[in-house]
mmCIF file of the C-alpha atoms, coordinates in Angstrom:
data_MODEL
# 
_entry.id   MODEL 
# 
loop_
_atom_site.group_PDB 
_atom_site.id 
_atom_site.type_symbol 
_atom_site.label_atom_id 
_atom_site.label_alt_id 
_atom_site.label_comp_id 
_atom_site.label_asym_id 
_atom_site.label_entity_id 
_atom_site.label_seq_id 
_atom_site.pdbx_PDB_ins_code 
_atom_site.Cartn_x 
_atom_site.Cartn_y 
_atom_site.Cartn_z 
_atom_site.occupancy 
_atom_site.B_iso_or_equiv 
_atom_site.pdbx_formal_charge 
_atom_site.auth_seq_id 
_atom_site.auth_comp_id 
_atom_site.auth_asym_id 
_atom_site.auth_atom_id 
_atom_site.pdbx_PDB_model_num 
ATOM 1  C CA . MET A 1 1  ? 19.323 96.791  45.806 1.00 0.00 ? 1  MET A CA 1 
ATOM 2  C CA . THR A 1 2  ? 22.465 98.001  44.113 1.00 0.00 ? 2  THR A CA 1 
ATOM 3  C CA . GLY A 1 3  ? 25.153 99.854  45.994 1.00 0.00 ? 3  GLY A CA 1 
ATOM 4  C CA . ARG A 1 4  ? 24.187 103.053 44.189 1.00 0.00 ? 4  ARG A CA 1 
ATOM 5  C CA . GLY A 1 5  ? 20.509 102.521 45.028 1.00 0.00 ? 5  GLY A CA 1 
ATOM 6  C CA . ARG A 1 6  ? 21.395 102.043 48.689 1.00 0.00 ? 6  ARG A CA 1 
ATOM 7  C CA . GLU A 1 7  ? 23.440 105.264 48.633 1.00 0.00 ? 7  GLU A CA 1 
ATOM 8  C CA . ILE A 1 8  ? 20.518 107.225 47.213 1.00 0.00 ? 8  ILE A CA 1 
ATOM 9  C CA . ALA A 1 9  ? 18.034 105.684 49.656 1.00 0.00 ? 9  ALA A CA 1 
ATOM 10 C CA . LEU A 1 10 ? 20.235 106.517 52.645 1.00 0.00 ? 10 LEU A CA 1 
ATOM 11 C CA . ARG A 1 11 ? 20.686 110.096 51.430 1.00 0.00 ? 11 ARG A CA 1 
ATOM 12 C CA . VAL A 1 12 ? 16.909 110.588 51.063 1.00 0.00 ? 12 VAL A CA 1 
ATOM 13 C CA . LEU A 1 13 ? 16.269 109.010 54.470 1.00 0.00 ? 13 LEU A CA 1 
ATOM 14 C CA . ARG A 1 14 ? 18.869 111.281 56.082 1.00 0.00 ? 14 ARG A CA 1 
ATOM 15 C CA . ARG A 1 15 ? 17.337 114.374 54.500 1.00 0.00 ? 15 ARG A CA 1 
ATOM 16 C CA . HIS A 1 16 ? 13.888 113.271 55.665 1.00 0.00 ? 16 HIS A CA 1 
ATOM 17 C CA . ARG A 1 17 ? 15.046 112.806 59.246 1.00 0.00 ? 17 ARG A CA 1 
ATOM 18 C CA . LEU A 1 18 ? 16.870 116.131 59.257 1.00 0.00 ? 18 LEU A CA 1 
ATOM 19 C CA . ALA A 1 19 ? 13.753 117.817 57.851 1.00 0.00 ? 19 ALA A CA 1 
ATOM 20 C CA . GLU A 1 20 ? 11.688 116.276 60.670 1.00 0.00 ? 20 GLU A CA 1 
ATOM 21 C CA . ARG A 1 21 ? 14.188 117.540 63.247 1.00 0.00 ? 21 ARG A CA 1 
ATOM 22 C CA . LEU A 1 22 ? 14.175 121.011 61.692 1.00 0.00 ? 22 LEU A CA 1 
ATOM 23 C CA . LEU A 1 23 ? 10.390 121.103 61.842 1.00 0.00 ? 23 LEU A CA 1 
ATOM 24 C CA . THR A 1 24 ? 10.002 119.728 65.368 1.00 0.00 ? 24 THR A CA 1 
ATOM 25 C CA . ASP A 1 25 ? 13.112 120.908 67.226 1.00 0.00 ? 25 ASP A CA 1 
ATOM 26 C CA . ILE A 1 26 ? 13.724 124.297 65.661 1.00 0.00 ? 26 ILE A CA 1 
ATOM 27 C CA . LEU A 1 27 ? 10.355 125.381 64.285 1.00 0.00 ? 27 LEU A CA 1 
ATOM 28 C CA . GLU A 1 28 ? 8.419  123.592 67.070 1.00 0.00 ? 28 GLU A CA 1 
ATOM 29 C CA . ALA A 1 29 ? 5.938  121.989 64.669 1.00 0.00 ? 29 ALA A CA 1 
ATOM 30 C CA . ASP A 1 30 ? 3.743  119.165 65.949 1.00 0.00 ? 30 ASP A CA 1 
ATOM 31 C CA . TRP A 1 31 ? 5.395  115.781 65.553 1.00 0.00 ? 31 TRP A CA 1 
ATOM 32 C CA . SER A 1 32 ? 2.144  114.343 64.159 1.00 0.00 ? 32 SER A CA 1 
ATOM 33 C CA . SER A 1 33 ? 2.183  116.667 61.148 1.00 0.00 ? 33 SER A CA 1 
ATOM 34 C CA . SER A 1 34 ? 5.933  116.869 60.605 1.00 0.00 ? 34 SER A CA 1 
ATOM 35 C CA . HIS A 1 35 ? 6.230  113.631 58.616 1.00 0.00 ? 35 HIS A CA 1 
ATOM 36 C CA . GLU A 1 36 ? 4.096  114.861 55.719 1.00 0.00 ? 36 GLU A CA 1 
ATOM 37 C CA . ASP A 1 37 ? 5.896  118.210 55.607 1.00 0.00 ? 37 ASP A CA 1 
ATOM 38 C CA . ALA A 1 38 ? 9.292  116.491 55.861 1.00 0.00 ? 38 ALA A CA 1 
ATOM 39 C CA . CYS A 1 39 ? 8.361  114.346 52.834 1.00 0.00 ? 39 CYS A CA 1 
ATOM 40 C CA . LYS A 1 40 ? 8.074  117.544 50.829 1.00 0.00 ? 40 LYS A CA 1 
ATOM 41 C CA . LEU A 1 41 ? 11.135 119.252 52.302 1.00 0.00 ? 41 LEU A CA 1 
ATOM 42 C CA . GLU A 1 42 ? 13.513 116.313 51.846 1.00 0.00 ? 42 GLU A CA 1 
ATOM 43 C CA . HIS A 1 43 ? 13.451 116.862 48.078 1.00 0.00 ? 43 HIS A CA 1 
ATOM 44 C CA . VAL A 1 44 ? 14.297 120.564 48.135 1.00 0.00 ? 44 VAL A CA 1 
ATOM 45 C CA . LEU A 1 45 ? 16.895 120.832 50.912 1.00 0.00 ? 45 LEU A CA 1 
ATOM 46 C CA . THR A 1 46 ? 20.237 121.901 49.474 1.00 0.00 ? 46 THR A CA 1 
ATOM 47 C CA . LYS A 1 47 ? 23.541 120.445 50.651 1.00 0.00 ? 47 LYS A CA 1 
ATOM 48 C CA . ASN A 1 48 ? 24.223 123.710 52.480 1.00 0.00 ? 48 ASN A CA 1 
ATOM 49 C CA . LEU A 1 49 ? 20.908 123.582 54.363 1.00 0.00 ? 49 LEU A CA 1 
ATOM 50 C CA . VAL A 1 50 ? 21.455 119.927 55.239 1.00 0.00 ? 50 VAL A CA 1 
ATOM 51 C CA . ALA A 1 51 ? 24.860 120.847 56.684 1.00 0.00 ? 51 ALA A CA 1 
ATOM 52 C CA . LEU A 1 52 ? 23.350 123.697 58.721 1.00 0.00 ? 52 LEU A CA 1 
ATOM 53 C CA . VAL A 1 53 ? 20.550 121.551 60.136 1.00 0.00 ? 53 VAL A CA 1 
ATOM 54 C CA . ASP A 1 54 ? 23.051 118.791 60.919 1.00 0.00 ? 54 ASP A CA 1 
ATOM 55 C CA . LYS A 1 55 ? 25.137 121.061 63.195 1.00 0.00 ? 55 LYS A CA 1 
# 
């Protein structure tokens, strides 16, 4: 994997994990269903939303 590819992969993984935390910790969604929803959310979260969830 190239350095750029690694950067992109890490960014997507981070967004996915933050989306899972948003769903489970803040919205109290079931952990079992959060992965599928996080897969969808990770692609639409803006930088501002990522920063807010990361606080």
